[in-house]
Coordinates of C-alpha atoms in Angstrom, one line a residue:
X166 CA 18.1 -33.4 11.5
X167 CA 16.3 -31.5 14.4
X168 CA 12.8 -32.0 15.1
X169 CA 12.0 -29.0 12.9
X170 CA 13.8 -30.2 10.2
X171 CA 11.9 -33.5 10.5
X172 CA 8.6 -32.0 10.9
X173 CA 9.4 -29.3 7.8
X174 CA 10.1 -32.8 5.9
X175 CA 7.3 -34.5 6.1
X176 CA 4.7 -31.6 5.6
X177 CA 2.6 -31.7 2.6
X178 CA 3.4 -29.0 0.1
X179 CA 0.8 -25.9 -0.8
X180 CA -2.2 -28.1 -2.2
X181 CA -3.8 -27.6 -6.0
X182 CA -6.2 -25.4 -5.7
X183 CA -3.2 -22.8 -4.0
X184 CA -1.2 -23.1 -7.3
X185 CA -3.8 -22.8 -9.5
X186 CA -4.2 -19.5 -11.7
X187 CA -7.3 -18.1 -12.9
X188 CA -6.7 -18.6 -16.1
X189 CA -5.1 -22.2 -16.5
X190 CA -1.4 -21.8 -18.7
X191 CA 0.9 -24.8 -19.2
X192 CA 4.6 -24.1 -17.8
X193 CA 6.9 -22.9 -20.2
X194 CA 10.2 -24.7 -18.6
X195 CA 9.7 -28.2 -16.4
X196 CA 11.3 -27.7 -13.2
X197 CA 10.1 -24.5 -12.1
X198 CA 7.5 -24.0 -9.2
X199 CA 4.5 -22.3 -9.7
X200 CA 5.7 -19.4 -6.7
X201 CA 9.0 -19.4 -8.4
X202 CA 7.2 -18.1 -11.5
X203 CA 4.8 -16.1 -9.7
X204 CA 7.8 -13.9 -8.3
X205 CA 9.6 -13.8 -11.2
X206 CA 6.4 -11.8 -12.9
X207 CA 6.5 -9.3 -9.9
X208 CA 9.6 -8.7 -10.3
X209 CA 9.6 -8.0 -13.7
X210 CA 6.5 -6.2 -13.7
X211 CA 6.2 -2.5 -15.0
X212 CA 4.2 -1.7 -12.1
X213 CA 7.5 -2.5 -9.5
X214 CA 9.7 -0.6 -11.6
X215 CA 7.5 2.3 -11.2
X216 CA 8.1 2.1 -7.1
X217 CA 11.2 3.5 -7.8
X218 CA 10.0 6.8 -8.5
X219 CA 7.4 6.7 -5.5
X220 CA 7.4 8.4 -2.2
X221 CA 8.2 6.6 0.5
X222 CA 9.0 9.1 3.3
X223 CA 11.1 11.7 1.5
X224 CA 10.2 12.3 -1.9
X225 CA 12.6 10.8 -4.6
X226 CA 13.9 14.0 -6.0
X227 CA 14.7 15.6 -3.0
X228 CA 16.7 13.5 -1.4
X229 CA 20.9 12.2 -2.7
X230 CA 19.7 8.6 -1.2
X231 CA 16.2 8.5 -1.1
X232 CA 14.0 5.3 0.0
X233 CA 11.2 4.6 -2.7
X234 CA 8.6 2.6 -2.3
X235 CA 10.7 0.1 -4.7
X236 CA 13.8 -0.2 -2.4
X237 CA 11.1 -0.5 0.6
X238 CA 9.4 -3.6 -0.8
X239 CA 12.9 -5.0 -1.6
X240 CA 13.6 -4.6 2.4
X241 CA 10.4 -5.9 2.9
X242 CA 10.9 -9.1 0.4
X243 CA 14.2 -9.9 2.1
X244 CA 12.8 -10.3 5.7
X245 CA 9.9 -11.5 4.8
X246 CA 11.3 -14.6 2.4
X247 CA 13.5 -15.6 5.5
X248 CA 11.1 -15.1 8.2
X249 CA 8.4 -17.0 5.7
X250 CA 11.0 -19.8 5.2
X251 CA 12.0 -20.1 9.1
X252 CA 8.3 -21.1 9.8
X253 CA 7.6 -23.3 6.5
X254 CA 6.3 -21.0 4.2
X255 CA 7.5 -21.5 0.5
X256 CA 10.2 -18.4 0.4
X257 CA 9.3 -17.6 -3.1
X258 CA 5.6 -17.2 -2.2
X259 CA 6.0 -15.1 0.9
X260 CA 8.9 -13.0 -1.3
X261 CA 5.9 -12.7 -4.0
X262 CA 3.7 -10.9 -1.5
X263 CA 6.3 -8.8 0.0
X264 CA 7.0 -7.3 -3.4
X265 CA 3.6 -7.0 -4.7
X266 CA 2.2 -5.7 -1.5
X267 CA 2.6 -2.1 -2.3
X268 CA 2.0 -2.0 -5.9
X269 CA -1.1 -0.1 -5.9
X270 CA 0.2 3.4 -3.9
X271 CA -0.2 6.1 -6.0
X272 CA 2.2 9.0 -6.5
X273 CA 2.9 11.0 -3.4
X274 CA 2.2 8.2 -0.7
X275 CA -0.3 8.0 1.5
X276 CA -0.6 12.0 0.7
X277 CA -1.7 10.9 -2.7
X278 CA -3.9 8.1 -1.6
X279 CA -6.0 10.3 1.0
X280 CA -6.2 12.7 -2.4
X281 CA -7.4 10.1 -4.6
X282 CA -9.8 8.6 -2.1
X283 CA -11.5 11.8 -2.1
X284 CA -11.1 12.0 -6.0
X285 CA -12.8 8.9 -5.9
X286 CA -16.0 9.4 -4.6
X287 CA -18.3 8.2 -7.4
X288 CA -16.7 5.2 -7.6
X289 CA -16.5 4.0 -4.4
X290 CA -13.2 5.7 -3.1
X291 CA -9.5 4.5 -3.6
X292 CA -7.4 2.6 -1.2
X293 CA -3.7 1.4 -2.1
X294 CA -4.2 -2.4 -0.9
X295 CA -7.2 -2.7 -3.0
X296 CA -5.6 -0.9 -6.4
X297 CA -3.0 -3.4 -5.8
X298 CA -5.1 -6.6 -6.4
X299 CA -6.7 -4.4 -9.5
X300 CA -3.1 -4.0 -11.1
X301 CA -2.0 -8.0 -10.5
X302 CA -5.5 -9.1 -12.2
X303 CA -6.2 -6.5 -14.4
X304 CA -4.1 -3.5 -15.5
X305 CA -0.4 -5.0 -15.3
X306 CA -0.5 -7.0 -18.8
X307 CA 0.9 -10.2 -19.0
X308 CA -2.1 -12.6 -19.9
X309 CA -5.0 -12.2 -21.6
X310 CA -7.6 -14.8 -22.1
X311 CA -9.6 -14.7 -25.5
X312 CA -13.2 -14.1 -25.6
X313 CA -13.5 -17.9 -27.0
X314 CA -11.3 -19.8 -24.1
X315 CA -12.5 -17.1 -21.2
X316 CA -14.0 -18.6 -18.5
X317 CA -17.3 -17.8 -17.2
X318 CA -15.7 -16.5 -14.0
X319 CA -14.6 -13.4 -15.7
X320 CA -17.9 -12.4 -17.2
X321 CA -19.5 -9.6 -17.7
X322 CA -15.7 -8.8 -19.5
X323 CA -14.6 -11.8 -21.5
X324 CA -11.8 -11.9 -23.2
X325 CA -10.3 -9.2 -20.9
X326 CA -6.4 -9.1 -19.0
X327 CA -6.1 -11.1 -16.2
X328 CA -2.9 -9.3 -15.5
X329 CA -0.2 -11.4 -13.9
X330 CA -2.2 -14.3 -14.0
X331 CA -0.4 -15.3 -10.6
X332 CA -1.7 -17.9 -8.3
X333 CA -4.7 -18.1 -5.9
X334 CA -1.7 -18.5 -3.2
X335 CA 0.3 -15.5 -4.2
X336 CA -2.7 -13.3 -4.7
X337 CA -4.2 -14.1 -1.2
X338 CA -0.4 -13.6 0.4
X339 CA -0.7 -10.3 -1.4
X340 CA -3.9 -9.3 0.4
X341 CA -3.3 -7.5 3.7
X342 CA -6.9 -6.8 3.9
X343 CA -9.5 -9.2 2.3
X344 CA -12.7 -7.2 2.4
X345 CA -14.4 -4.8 1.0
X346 CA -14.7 -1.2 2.1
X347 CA -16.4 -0.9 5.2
X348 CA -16.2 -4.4 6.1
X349 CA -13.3 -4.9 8.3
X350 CA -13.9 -7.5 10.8
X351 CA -13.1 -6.1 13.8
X352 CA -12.9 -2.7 13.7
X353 CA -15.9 -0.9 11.8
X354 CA -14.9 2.6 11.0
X355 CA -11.5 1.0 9.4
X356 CA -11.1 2.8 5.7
X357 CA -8.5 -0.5 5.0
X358 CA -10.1 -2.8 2.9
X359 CA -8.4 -5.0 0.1
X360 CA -10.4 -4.9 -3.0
X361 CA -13.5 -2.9 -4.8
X362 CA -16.5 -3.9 -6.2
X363 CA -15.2 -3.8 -9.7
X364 CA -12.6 -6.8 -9.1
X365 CA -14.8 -9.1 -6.5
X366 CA -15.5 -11.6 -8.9
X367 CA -11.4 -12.4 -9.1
X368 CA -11.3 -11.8 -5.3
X369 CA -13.8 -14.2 -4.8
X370 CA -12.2 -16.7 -6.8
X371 CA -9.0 -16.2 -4.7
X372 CA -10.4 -16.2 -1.3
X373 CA -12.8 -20.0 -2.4
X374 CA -13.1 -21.6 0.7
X375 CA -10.9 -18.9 2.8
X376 CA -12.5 -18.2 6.5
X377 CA -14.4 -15.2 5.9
X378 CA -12.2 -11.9 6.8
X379 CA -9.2 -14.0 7.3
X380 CA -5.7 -13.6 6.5
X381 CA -3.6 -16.6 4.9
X382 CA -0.6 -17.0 7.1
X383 CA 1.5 -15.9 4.2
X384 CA -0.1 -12.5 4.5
X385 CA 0.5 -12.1 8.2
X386 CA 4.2 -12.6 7.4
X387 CA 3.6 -10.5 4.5
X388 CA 2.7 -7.5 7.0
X389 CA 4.5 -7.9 10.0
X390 CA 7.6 -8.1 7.4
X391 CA 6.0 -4.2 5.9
X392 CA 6.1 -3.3 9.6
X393 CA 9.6 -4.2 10.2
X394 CA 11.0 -3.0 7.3
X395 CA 9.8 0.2 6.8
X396 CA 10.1 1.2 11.2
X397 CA 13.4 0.1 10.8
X398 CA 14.7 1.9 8.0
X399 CA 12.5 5.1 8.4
X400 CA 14.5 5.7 11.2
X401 CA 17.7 4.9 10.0
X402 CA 16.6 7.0 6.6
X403 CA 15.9 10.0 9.5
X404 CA 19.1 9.5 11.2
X405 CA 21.0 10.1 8.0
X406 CA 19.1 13.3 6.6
X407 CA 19.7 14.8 10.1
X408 CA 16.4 14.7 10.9
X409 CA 16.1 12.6 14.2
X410 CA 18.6 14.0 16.9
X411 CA 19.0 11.0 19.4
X412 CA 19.6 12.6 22.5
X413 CA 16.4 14.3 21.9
X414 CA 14.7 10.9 22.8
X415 CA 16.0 11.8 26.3
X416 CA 13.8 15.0 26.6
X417 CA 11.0 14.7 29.0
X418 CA 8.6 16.8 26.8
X419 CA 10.3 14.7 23.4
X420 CA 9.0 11.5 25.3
X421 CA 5.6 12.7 25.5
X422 CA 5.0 14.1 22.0
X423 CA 6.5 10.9 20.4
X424 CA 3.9 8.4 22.7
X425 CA 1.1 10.4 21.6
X426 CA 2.0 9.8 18.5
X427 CA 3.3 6.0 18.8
X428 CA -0.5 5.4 20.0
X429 CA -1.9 5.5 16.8
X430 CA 0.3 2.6 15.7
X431 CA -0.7 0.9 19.4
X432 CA -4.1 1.6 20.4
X433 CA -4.8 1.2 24.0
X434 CA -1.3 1.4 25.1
X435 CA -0.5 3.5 28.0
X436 CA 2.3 6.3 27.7
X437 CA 4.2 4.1 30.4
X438 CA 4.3 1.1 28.4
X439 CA 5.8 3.2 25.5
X440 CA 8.2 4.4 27.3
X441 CA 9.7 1.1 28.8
X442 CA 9.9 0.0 24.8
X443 CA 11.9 2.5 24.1
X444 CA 13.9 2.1 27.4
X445 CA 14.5 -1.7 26.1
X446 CA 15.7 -0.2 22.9
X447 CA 17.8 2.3 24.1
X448 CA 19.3 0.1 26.4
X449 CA 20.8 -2.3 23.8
X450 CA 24.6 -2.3 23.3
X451 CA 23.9 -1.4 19.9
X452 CA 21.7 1.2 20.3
X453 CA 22.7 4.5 17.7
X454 CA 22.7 7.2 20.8
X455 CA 24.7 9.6 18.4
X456 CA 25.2 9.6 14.8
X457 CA 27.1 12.4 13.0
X458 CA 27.7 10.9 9.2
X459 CA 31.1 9.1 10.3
X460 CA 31.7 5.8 8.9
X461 CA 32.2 5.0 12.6
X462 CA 28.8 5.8 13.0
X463 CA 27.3 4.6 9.6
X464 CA 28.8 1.3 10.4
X465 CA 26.8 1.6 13.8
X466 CA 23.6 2.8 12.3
X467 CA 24.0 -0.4 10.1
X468 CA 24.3 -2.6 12.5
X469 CA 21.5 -1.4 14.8
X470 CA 19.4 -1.4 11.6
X471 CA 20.1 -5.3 11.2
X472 CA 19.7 -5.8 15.0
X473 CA 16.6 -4.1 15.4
X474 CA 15.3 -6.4 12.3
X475 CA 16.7 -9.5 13.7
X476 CA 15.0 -8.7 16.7
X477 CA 11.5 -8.4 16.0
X478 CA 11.7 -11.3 13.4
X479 CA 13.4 -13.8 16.1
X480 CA 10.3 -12.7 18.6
X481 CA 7.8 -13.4 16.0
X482 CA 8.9 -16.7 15.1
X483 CA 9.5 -17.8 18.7
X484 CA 6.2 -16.8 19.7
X485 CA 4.7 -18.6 16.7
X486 CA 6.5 -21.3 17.0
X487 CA 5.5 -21.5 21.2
X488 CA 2.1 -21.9 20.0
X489 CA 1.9 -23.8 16.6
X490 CA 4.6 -26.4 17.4
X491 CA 7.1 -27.2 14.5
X492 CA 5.4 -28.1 11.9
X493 CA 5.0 -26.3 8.4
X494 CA 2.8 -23.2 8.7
X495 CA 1.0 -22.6 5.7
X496 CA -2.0 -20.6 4.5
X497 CA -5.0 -21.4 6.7
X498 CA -2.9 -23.3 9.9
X499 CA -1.5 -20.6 12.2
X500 CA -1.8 -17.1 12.4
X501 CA 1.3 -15.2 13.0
X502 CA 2.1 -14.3 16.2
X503 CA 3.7 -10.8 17.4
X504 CA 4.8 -10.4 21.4
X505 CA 2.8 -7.0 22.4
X506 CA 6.2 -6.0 24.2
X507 CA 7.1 -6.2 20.4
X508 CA 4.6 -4.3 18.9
X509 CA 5.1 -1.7 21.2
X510 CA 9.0 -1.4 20.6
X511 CA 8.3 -1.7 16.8
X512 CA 5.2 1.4 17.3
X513 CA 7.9 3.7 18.6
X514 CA 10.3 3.2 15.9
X515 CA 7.2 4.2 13.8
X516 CA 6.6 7.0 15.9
X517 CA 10.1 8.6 15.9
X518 CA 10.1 8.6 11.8
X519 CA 6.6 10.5 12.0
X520 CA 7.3 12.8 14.6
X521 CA 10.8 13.9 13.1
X522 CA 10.5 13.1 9.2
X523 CA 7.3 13.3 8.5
X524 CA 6.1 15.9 10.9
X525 CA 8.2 19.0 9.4
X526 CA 7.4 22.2 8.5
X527 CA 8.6 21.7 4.9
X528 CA 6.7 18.2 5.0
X529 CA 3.1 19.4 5.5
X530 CA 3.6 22.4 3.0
X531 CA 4.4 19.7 0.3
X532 CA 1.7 17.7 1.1
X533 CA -0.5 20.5 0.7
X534 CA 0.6 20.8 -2.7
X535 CA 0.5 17.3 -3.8
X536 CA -2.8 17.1 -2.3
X537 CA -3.2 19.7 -4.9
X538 CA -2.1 18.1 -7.8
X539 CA -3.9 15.2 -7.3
X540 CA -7.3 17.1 -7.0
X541 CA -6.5 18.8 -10.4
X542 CA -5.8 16.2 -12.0
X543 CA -8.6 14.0 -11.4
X544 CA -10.9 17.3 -12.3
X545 CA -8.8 18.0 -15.4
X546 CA -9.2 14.2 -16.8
X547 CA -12.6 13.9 -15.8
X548 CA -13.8 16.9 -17.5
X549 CA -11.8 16.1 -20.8
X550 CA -11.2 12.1 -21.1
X551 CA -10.9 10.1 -22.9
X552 CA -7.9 12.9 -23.6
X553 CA -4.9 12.7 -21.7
X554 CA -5.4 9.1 -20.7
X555 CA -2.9 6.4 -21.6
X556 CA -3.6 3.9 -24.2
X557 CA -4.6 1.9 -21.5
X558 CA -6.6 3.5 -19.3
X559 CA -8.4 4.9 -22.5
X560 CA -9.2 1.6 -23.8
X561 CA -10.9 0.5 -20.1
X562 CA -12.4 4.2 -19.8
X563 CA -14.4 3.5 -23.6
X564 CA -15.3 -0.1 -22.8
X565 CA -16.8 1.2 -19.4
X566 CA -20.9 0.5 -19.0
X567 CA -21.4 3.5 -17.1
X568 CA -20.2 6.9 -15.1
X569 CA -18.8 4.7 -12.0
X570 CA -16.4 2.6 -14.4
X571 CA -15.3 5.4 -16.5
X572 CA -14.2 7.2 -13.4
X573 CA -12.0 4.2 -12.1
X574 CA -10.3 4.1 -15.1
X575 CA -9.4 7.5 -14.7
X576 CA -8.3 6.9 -10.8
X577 CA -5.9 3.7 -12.5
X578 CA -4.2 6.7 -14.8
X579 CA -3.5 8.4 -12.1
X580 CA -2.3 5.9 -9.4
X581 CA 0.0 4.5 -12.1
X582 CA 2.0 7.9 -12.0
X583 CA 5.4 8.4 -10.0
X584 CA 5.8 11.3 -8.3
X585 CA 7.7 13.3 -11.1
X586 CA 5.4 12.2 -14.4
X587 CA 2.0 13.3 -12.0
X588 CA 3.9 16.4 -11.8
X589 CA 4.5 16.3 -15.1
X590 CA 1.3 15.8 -16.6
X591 CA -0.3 18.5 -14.1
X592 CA 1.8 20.9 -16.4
X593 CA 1.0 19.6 -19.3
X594 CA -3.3 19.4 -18.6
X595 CA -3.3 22.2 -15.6
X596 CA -0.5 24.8 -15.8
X597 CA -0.3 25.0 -19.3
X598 CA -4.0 25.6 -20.4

């Protein structure tokens, strides 16, 4: 046994009060960790399932191999639970967080979430992160606590879901960004925040003696892992549509284009910097510097997907490791750490999958449209709810104390639709009246 392994050992587990649920239940089978249970009600969640039917990058129907949002936090689960493992987190916790992290985007992507922001308005906006929380204590059905055993915590709605019911540990690994809107802790004009008025009383139960604006360690594997995994396999997802011609990343003019857009996902690096990450990249043996549908060259794309992943994970840990020693790394004792040389190299891969996929011609004409379809929804179900609402959504729309809470519960309708049902019902309420 290395001195890892012995350090790993000897660590206390996760502590009480992170494996305790809001709403105290016994276990139903002895042997079974809390986290264990916790990921086994992600993944069976009707809220995963409906991933699968969410844009990712290309929409579901218009692609023979399309990546959802589902097979995305699938990718993201699996580096994530060995990367969280590597550095002492319980797998099944970081896994947890990985799959729940993008349970609250909406139909059409981040399309549909700058739609239903605006939609929002009167209720204080929408963000993805934050509808997220709302659907693992709320609106994803799996406990509810009577009015006679509720606790006081959940007041002014006793006797209300408390969704998953998952622990304090798995909800704070789920929360990329714990604040609220407006709040973020270093950067003041950020529209990423992790949770709405409407839910702080839950929120503040999970972040109890968390450093103010802090992320659990969990989380920073957590997002790091959502980085990885979705840079990694945009790309590869471009390379097999056609999309991204790799010579073109030769092109003097190409370069260019793609670091301006690679500094959104870097700010403050210089175009020179940029260019020396993808220099490093390109450089590798296993680099994909053609790709023409061959199983020759699939086999090659697959093994520079599960390179590039390797890569950045390996740098992570090593630089975490450099500074945190080799002892267990849990919730509130290290902070992940990510080389910038890293970052950079992981920004471009980002870049390269917006400037080729996302960028298109055909792309922004669809978005215009979704944007569309979201906007007429909202206007359609606002006008005329509680018709047209789901069961659901029309029970939380007719318990609602006022204008603002009635409007939320018509946002949760429609972030709770794939792609092809939003579509679907914009016939029915829209096209068809």
């Amino acid at each position: 046994m290395d001195d890892t392994d012995q350090a790993l050992a000897v660590e206390p587990a996760y502590d009480p009060a992170a494996e305790a649920r809001w709403v105290p239940e016994p276990d139903k089978r002895p042997g079974r960790t809390a986290f264990q249970r916790d990921r086994a009600r992600v993944l069976h969640s009707a809220a995963l399932r409906r991933l699968a039917g969410t844009t990712q990058v290309v929409a579901p129907m218009l692609s023979d191999f399309p990546r959802t949002r589902l097979t995305h936090s699938l990718e993201c689960a699996q580096v994530g639970r060995e990367l969280g493992a590597a550095l002492g987190c319980d797998p099944d916790l970081v896994e947890t967080a990985c799959l729940a992290h993008d349970l609250g985007h909406p139909p059409f992507g981040h399309t549909g979430e700058a739609a239903l922001d605006q939609a929002a308005e009167g209720c204080g906006g929408f963000e993805g992160n934050a509808q997220s929380l709302r659907i693992l204590t709320l609106l994803e059905p799996k406990r509810f606590a009577p009015a006679e055993e509720a606790p006081a915590r959940l007041a002014p709605w006793p006797g209300r879901s408390v969704g998953l019911n998952l622990t304090r540990a798995a909800l704070d690994a789920a929360t990329k960004y714990p604040w609220v809107r407006g709040e973020h802790p270093t950067e003041p004009g950020s529209r990423k925040y992790g949770v709405y008025a409407e839910d702080l009383a839950v929120f503040r139960w999970v972040r109890a003696a968390a450093p103010p604006g802090r992320r659990c360690f969990e989380a920073t594997v957590m997002d790091w892992s959502d980085d990885v995994a979705y840079s990694v396999h945009d790309v590869e997802d471009g390379l097999h549509a056609g999309h991204v011609d790799p010579a073109a990343l030769g092109d003097r003019d190409e370069r260019a284009e793609l670091f301006r857009v690679a500094a959104r996902h870097a700010p403050g690096a210089e175009p020179e910097e940029l260019g020396e990450a993808l220099d490093r990249l390109q450089a590798q043996e296993w680099w994909p510097h053609t790709y023409d549908g061959s199983a020759r060259d699939r086999s090659r794309l697959k093994d520079a997907t599960s390179q590039l992943i390797g890569r950045f994970c390996l740098a992570a840990e090593r630089a975490t490791r450099e500074r945190y020693g080799p002892g267990r790394l849990t919730r509130y004792r290290a902070e992940l750490v990510v080389p910038y040389a890293t970052r950079l190299e992981c920004a471009v891969l980002k870049a390269v999958a917006v400037r080729y996929v996302m960028q298109r011609a055909e792309q922004a004409e669809l978005r215009s449209r979704q944007r569309v379809v979201i906007a007429e929804l909202a206007e359609v179900l606002v006008r005329d709810a509680p018709h047209g609402l789901d069961p659901l959504f029309r029970a939380l729309f007719e318990e609602a104390a006022d204008d603002r809470a009635r409007l939320r519960a018509v946002v949760d309708q429609i972030a709770s639709l794939t792609d092809a049902s939003a579509l679907a019902l914009h016939r029915t309420l829209v096209r068809e009246r």
